[in-house]
Coordinates of C-alpha atoms and ligand atoms in Angstrom, one line a residue:
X1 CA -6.1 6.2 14.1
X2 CA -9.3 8.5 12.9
X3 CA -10.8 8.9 16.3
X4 CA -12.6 11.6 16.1
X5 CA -11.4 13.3 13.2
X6 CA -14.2 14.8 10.4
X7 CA -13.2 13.7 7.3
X8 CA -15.2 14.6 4.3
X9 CA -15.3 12.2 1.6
X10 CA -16.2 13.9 -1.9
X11 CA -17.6 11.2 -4.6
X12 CA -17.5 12.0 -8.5
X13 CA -19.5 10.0 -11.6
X14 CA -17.6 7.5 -12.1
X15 CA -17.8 3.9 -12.0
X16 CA -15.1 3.9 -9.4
X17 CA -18.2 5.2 -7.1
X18 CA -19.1 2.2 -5.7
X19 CA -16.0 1.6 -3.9
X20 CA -16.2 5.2 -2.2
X21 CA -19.3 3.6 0.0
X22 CA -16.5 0.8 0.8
X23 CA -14.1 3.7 1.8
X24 CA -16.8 5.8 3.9
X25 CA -16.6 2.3 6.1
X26 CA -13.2 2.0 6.8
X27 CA -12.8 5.7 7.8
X28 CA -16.0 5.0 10.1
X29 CA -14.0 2.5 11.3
X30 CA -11.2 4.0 11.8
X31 CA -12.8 6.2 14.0
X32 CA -13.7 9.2 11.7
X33 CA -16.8 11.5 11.3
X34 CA -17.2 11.0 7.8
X35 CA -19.8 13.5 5.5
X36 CA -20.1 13.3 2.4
X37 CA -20.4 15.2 -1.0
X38 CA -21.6 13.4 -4.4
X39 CA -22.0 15.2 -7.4
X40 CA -24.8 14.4 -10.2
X41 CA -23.3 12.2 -12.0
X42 CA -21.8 9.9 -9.0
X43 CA -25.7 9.3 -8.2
X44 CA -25.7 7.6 -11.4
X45 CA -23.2 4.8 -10.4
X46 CA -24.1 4.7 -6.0
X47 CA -27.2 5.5 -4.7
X48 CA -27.1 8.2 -2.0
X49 CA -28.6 6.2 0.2
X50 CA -26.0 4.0 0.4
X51 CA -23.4 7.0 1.7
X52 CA -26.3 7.6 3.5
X53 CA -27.3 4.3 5.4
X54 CA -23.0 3.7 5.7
X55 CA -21.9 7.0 7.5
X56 CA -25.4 8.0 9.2
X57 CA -26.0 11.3 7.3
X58 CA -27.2 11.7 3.9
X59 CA -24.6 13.3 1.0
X60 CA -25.0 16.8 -0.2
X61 CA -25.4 16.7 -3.6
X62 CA -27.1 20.2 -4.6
X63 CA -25.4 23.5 -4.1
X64 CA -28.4 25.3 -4.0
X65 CA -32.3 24.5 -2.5
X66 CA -30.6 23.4 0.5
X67 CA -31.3 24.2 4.6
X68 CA -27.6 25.3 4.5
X69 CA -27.2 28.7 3.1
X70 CA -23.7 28.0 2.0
X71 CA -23.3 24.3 2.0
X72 CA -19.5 24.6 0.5
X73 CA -18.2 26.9 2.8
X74 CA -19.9 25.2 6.2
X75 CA -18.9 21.6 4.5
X76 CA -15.5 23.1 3.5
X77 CA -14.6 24.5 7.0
X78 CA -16.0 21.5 9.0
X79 CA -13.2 19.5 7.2
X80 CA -10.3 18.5 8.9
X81 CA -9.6 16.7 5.8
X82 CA -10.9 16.5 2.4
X83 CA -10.9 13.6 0.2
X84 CA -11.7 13.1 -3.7
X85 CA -12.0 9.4 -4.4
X86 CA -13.2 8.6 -7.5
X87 CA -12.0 11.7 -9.2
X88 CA -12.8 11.4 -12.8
X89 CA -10.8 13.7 -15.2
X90 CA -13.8 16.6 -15.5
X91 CA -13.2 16.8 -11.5
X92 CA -9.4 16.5 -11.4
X93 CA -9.6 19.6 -14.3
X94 CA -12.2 21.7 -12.4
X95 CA -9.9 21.4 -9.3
X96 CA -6.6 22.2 -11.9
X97 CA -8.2 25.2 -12.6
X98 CA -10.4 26.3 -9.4
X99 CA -13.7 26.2 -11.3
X100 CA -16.3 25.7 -8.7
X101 CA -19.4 24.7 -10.8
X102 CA -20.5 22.4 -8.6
X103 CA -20.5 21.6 -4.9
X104 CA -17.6 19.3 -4.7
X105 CA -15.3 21.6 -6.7
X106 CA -17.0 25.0 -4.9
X107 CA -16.2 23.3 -1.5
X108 CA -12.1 22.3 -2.8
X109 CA -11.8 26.0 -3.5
X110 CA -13.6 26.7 -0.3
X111 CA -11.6 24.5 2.4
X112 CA -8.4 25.0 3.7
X113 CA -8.0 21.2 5.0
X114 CA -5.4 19.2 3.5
X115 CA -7.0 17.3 -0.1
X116 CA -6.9 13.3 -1.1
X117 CA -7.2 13.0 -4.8
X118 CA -7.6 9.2 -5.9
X119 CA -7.9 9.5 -9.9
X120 CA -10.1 6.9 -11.7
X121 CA -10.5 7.1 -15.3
X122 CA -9.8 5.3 -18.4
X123 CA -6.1 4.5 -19.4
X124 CA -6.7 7.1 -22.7
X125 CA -8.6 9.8 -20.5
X126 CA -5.2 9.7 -18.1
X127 CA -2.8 9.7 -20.2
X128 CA -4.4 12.2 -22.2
X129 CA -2.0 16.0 -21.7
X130 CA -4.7 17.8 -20.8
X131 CA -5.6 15.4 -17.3
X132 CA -1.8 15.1 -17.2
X133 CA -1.4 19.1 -16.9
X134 CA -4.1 18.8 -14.7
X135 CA -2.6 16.4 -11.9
X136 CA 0.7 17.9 -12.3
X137 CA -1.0 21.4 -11.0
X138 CA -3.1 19.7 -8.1
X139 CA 0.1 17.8 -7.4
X140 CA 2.0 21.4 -7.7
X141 CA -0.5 22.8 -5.4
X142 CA 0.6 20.2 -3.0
X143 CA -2.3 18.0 -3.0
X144 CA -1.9 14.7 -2.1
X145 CA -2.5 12.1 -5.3
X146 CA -3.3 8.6 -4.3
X147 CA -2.9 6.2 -7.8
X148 CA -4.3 5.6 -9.8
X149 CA -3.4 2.0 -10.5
X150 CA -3.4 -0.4 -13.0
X151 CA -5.9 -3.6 -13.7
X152 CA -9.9 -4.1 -14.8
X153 CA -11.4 -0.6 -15.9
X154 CA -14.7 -0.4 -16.9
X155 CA -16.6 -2.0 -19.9
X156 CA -13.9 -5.1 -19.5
X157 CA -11.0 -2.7 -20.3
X158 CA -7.9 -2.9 -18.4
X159 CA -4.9 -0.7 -18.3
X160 CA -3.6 2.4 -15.8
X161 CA -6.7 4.3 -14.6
X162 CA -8.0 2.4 -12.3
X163 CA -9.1 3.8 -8.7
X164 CA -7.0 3.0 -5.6
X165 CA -8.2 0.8 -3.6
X166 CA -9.9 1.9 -0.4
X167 CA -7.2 1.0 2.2
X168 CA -4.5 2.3 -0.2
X169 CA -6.9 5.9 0.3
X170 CA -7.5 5.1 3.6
X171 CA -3.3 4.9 4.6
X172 CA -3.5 8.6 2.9
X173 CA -5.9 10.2 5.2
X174 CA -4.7 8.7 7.9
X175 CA -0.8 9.9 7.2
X176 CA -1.7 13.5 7.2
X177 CA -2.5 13.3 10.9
X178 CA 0.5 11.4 12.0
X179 CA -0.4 10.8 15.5
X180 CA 0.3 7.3 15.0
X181 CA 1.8 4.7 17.2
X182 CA 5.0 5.0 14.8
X183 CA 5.5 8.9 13.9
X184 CA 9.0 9.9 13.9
X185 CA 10.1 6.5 13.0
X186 CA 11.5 4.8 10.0
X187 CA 10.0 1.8 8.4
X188 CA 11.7 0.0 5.8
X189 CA 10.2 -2.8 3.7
X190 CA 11.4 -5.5 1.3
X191 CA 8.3 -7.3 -0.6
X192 CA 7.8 -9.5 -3.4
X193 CA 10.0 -12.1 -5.4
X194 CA 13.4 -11.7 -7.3
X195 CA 13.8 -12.1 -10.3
X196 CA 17.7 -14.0 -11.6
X197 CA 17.8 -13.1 -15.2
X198 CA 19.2 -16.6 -17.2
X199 CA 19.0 -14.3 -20.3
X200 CA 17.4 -11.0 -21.6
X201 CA 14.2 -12.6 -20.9
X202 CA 14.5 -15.5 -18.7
X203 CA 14.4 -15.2 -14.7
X204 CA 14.4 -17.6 -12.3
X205 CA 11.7 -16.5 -9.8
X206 CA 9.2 -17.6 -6.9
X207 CA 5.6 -17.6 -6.9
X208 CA 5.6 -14.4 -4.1
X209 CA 3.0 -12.0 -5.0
X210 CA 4.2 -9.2 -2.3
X211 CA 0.8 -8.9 -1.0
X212 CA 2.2 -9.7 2.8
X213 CA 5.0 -6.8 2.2
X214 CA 2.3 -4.5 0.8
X215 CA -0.1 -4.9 3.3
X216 CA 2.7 -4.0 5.8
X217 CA 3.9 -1.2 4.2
X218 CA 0.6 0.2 4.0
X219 CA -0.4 -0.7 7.2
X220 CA 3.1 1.1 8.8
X221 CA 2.2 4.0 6.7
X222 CA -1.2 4.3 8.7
X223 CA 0.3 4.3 11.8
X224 CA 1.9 7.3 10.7
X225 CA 5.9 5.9 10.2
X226 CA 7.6 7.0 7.2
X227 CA 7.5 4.2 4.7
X228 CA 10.5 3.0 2.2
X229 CA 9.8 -0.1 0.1
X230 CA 12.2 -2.0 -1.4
X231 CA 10.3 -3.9 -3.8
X232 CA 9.9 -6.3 -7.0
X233 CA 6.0 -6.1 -7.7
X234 CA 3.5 -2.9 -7.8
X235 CA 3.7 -0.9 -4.9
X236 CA 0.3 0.1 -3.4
X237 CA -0.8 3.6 -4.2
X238 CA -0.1 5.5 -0.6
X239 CA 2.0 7.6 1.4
X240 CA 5.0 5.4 0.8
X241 CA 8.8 5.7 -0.7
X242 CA 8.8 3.0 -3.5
X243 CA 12.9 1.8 -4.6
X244 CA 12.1 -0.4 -7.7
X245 CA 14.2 -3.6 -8.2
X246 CA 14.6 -7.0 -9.6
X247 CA 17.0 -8.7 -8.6
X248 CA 18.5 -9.9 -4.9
X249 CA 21.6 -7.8 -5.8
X250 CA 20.0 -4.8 -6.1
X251 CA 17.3 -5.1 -3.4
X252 CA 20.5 -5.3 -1.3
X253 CA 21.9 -2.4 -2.5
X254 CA 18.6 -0.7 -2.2
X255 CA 18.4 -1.8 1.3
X256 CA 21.7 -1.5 2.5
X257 CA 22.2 1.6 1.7
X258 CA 19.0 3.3 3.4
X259 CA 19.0 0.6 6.5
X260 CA 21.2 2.2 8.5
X261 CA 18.9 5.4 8.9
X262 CA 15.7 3.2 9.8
X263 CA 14.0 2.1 12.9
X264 CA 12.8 -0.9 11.8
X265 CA 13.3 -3.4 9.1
X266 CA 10.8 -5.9 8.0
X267 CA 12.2 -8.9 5.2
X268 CA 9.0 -9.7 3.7
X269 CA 10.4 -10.4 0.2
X270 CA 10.9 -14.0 -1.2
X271 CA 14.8 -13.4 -2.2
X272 CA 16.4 -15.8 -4.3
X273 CA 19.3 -17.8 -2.7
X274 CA 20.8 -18.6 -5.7
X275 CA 21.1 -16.8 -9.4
X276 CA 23.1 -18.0 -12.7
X277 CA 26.1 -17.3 -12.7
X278 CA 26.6 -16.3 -15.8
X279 CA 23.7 -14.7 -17.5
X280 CA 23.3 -14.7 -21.5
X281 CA 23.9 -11.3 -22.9
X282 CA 21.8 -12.5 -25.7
X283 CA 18.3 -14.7 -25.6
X284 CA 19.4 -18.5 -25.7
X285 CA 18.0 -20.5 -28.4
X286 CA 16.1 -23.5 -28.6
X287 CA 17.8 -25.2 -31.4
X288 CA 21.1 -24.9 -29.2
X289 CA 19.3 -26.9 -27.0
X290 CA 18.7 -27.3 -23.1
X291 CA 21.6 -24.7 -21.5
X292 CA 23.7 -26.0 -18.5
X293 CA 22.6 -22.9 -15.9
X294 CA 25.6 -22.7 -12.9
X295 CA 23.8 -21.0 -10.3
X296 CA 26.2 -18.8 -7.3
X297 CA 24.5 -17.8 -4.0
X298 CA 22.6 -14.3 -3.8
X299 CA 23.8 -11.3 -1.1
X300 CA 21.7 -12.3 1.8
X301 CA 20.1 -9.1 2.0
X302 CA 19.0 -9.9 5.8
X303 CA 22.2 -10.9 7.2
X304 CA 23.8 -7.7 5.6
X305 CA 21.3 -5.4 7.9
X306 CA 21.9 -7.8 11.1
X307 CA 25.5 -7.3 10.9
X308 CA 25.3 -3.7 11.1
X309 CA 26.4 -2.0 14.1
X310 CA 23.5 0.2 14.5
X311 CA 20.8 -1.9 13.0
X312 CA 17.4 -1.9 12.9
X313 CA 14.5 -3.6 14.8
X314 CA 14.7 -6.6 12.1
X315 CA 11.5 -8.7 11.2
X316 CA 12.1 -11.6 9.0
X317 CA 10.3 -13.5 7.3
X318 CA 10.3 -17.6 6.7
X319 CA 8.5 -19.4 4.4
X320 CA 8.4 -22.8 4.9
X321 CA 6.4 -25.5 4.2
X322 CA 6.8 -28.0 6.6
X323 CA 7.0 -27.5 10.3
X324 CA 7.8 -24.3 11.7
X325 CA 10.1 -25.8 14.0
X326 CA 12.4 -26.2 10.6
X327 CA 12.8 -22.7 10.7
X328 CA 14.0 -22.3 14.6
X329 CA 15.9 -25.6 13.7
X330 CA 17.8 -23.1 11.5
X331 CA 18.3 -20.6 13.7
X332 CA 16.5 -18.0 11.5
X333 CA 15.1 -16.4 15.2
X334 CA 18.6 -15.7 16.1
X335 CA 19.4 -13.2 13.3
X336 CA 16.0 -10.8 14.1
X337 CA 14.2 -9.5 16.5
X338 CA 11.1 -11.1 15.5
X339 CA 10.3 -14.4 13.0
X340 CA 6.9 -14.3 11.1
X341 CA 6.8 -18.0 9.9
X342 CA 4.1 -18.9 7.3
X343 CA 3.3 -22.0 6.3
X344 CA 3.7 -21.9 2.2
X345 CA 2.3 -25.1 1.9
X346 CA -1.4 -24.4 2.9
X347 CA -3.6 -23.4 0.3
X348 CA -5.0 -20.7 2.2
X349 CA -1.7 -19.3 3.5
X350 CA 1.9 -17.9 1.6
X351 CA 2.1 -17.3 -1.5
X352 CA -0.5 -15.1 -3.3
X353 CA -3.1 -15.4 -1.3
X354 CA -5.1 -13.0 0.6
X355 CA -4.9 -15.1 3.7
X356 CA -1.8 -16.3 5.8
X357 CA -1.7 -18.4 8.9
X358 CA 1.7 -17.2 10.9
X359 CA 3.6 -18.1 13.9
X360 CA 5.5 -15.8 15.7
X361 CA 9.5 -16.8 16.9
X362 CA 11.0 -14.7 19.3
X363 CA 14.5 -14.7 19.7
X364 CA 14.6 -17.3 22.4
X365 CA 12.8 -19.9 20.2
X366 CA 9.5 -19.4 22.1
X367 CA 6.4 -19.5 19.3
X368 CA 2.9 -18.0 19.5
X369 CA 0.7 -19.4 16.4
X370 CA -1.6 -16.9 15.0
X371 CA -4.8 -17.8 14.0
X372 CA -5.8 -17.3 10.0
X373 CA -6.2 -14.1 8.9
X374 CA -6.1 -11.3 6.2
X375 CA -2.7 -10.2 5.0
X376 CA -4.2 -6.8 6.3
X377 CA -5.0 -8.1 9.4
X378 CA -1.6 -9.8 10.0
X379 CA 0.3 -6.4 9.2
X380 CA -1.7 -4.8 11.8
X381 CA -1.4 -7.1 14.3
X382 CA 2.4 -7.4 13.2
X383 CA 2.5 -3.6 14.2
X384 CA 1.0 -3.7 17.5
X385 CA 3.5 -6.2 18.4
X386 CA 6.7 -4.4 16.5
X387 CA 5.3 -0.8 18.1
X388 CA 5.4 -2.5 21.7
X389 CA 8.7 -4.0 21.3
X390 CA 10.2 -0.8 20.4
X391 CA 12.7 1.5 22.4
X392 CA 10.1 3.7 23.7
X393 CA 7.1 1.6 23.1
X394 CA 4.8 0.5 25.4
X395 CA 5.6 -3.1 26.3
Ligands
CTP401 N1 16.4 -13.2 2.9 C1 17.2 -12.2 2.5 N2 18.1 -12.4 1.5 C2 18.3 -13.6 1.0 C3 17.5 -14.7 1.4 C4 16.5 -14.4 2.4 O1 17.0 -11.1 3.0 N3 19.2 -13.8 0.0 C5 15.4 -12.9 4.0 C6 14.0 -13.1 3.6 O2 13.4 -11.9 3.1 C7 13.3 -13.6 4.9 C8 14.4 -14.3 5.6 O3 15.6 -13.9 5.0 O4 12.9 -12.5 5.7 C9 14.4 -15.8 5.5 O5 14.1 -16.2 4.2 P1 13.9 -17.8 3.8 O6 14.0 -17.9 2.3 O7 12.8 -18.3 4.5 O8 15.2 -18.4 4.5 P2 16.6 -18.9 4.1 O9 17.6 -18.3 5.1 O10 16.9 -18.6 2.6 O11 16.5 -20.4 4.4 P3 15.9 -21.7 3.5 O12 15.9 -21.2 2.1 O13 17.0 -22.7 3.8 O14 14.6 -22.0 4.2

């Protein structure tokens, strides 16, 4: 989706470094002439040579003593894009502010390609005011800001702060050029579990970890569709519409309001069937002992979007753990243009893992078992196959 394009990837001191050689990869494989920019520090946690030995030229690191004569403004105006990732909070400042004390910051000022920021940082160091005045102006500026997230920080710490990950970045860069298989078109997404309060603090819920609905949003986003994701976990950090909800009720409210205005629809979400039917306004208490729960069926939020009259191309989704042919049995094919079936039973397939083994129905019942793969992998293979089997796609 990169082919060809020069991409300069711009790598500040933080521990967050190491994952920048990752990212150099995957925008060498995606096709992209990828240079690079490290300042001091970032030396301290990646050795150049790793940039280096990844993307087949060595980083600039010093403004000055260099062949180049003006290494900012050549770097800067070779750019088709420019990409900050980690940015620690003494970067994200100096770009605030247009200091340019350094190359990476001398060649922000200096470009006039589009700009990634992926903050990385301590929880205390982002939430601080100044770094928050600080993204608000590169965000004003209309930078793009990719995370951060939340999880393990450095020195066993964990909290918000924490670098996006590389394909999370990756979805950015690509998204500015668009000139994927699904520009113009409308993606929406449904992905984790639901959650059926009992009480204040109960749920019922499933074990779905929304990494299968992620890693299609994401991937959708890369291929240049615009992305909305209905969802019940942490959205990746990316180029992405998030609608946050719990329960099945309001995922199909969320949905069923902004279906009709999509292209395609893909159910990856684990959505309750059932849900009490009467929730406790207050916690329950032990000493009143076990509670009888009556459970009522759920909105199917699917079935909603297939009866529309101008729906979308509809993926679903079944989980099952026996048989695939317990999902055809059950007609689930007939309600979508396309049946991902994954085994939940396997260990390395369903729920929370990185790896699913899927087969594909098509509407006529006819199956095509994919071999194991990533999640990642499966979205984009899932793509190619959607993209084809679109109006206008080529089949
Ligand atoms: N689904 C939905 N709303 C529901 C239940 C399911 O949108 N209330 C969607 C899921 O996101 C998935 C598909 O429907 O894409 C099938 O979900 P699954 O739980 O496998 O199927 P069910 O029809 O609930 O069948 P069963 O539980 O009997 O296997």
């Amino acid at each position: 989706m990169l082919t060809g394009r020069r991409i300069l990837l711009a790598v500040s001191g933080g521990v967050a470094a190491y994952k920048a050689a990752y990212l150099a990869r995957r925008l060498v494989e995606a096709g992209a002439e990828v240079r690079t920019i490290m300042t001091e520090s970032a030396t301290r946690f990646l050795g150049p040579q790793t940039l280096a030995a990844v993307t087949g030229v060595p980083p600039e690191i010093e403004m000055f003593d260099r062949p180049s004569v003006s290494p900012h403004t050549t770097l800067g105006q070779w750019a088709e894009a420019m990409v900050v990732a980690p940015a620690t909070a003494a970067t994200l400042a100096r770009i605030a502010h247009g200091l340019s004390e350094d190359l990476l910051s001398a060649t922000v000022l200096a470009t006039r390609a589009p700009l990634v920021v992926a903050p990385a940082m301590h929880t205390e160091m982002w939430e601080h005011p100044a770094t928050q005045r600080s993204i608000a102006i590169v965000r004003g500026d209309g930078h793009v800001v990719v995370g951060p997230g939340s999880g393990a920080l450095a020195g066993g710490d964990e909290g918000r702060g924490r670098m996006a990950e590389p394909e999370e970045i990756l979805a950015a860069v690509e998204a500015l050029f668009e000139d994927g298989p699904l520009a113009g078109r409308t993606v929406l997404v449904t992905a984790g579990g639901t959650r059926e309060p009992i009480d204040p603090v109960r749920y019922i819920g499933n074990r779905s970890s929304g990494k299968m609905g992620n890693a299609i949003a994401l991937a959708a986003a890369r291929r240049g569709a615009r992305v909305v994701l209905v969802t019940t976990v942490e959205a990746p950090a990316g180029p992405i519409e998030v609608v946050p909800v719990e329960t099945a009720e309001q995922m199909a409210e969320a949905v069923w309001s902004r279906a009709p205005g999509c292209d395609v629809a893909v159910f990856a979400a684990a959505v309750a069937d059932f849900r009490p039917e009467a929730p406790s306004g207050g916690k329950l208490k032990r000493a009143d002992g076990p509670p009888e729960i009556g459970l009522e069926p759920t909105p199917d939020v699917l079935r909603g979007v297939a009866a529309m009259d101008d729906r979308p191309f509809l993926v679903g989704f079944a989980a099952e753990t026996g048989d695939v042919a317990e999902a055809i049995a059950k007609g689930k094919h007939e309600r979508v243009d396309l049946l991902v079936a994954n085994d939940v039973a396997r260990a390395d397939s369903g729920f929370g893992t990185d790896t699913n083994a899927v087969t594909l129905v098509a509407p006529d019942g006819s199956t095509e078992p994919w071999p194991l793969a990533t999640k990642d992998e499966v979205a984009e293979r899932l793509w190619d196959r959607v993209a084809s089997l679109l109006p206008g796609g080529e089949s």
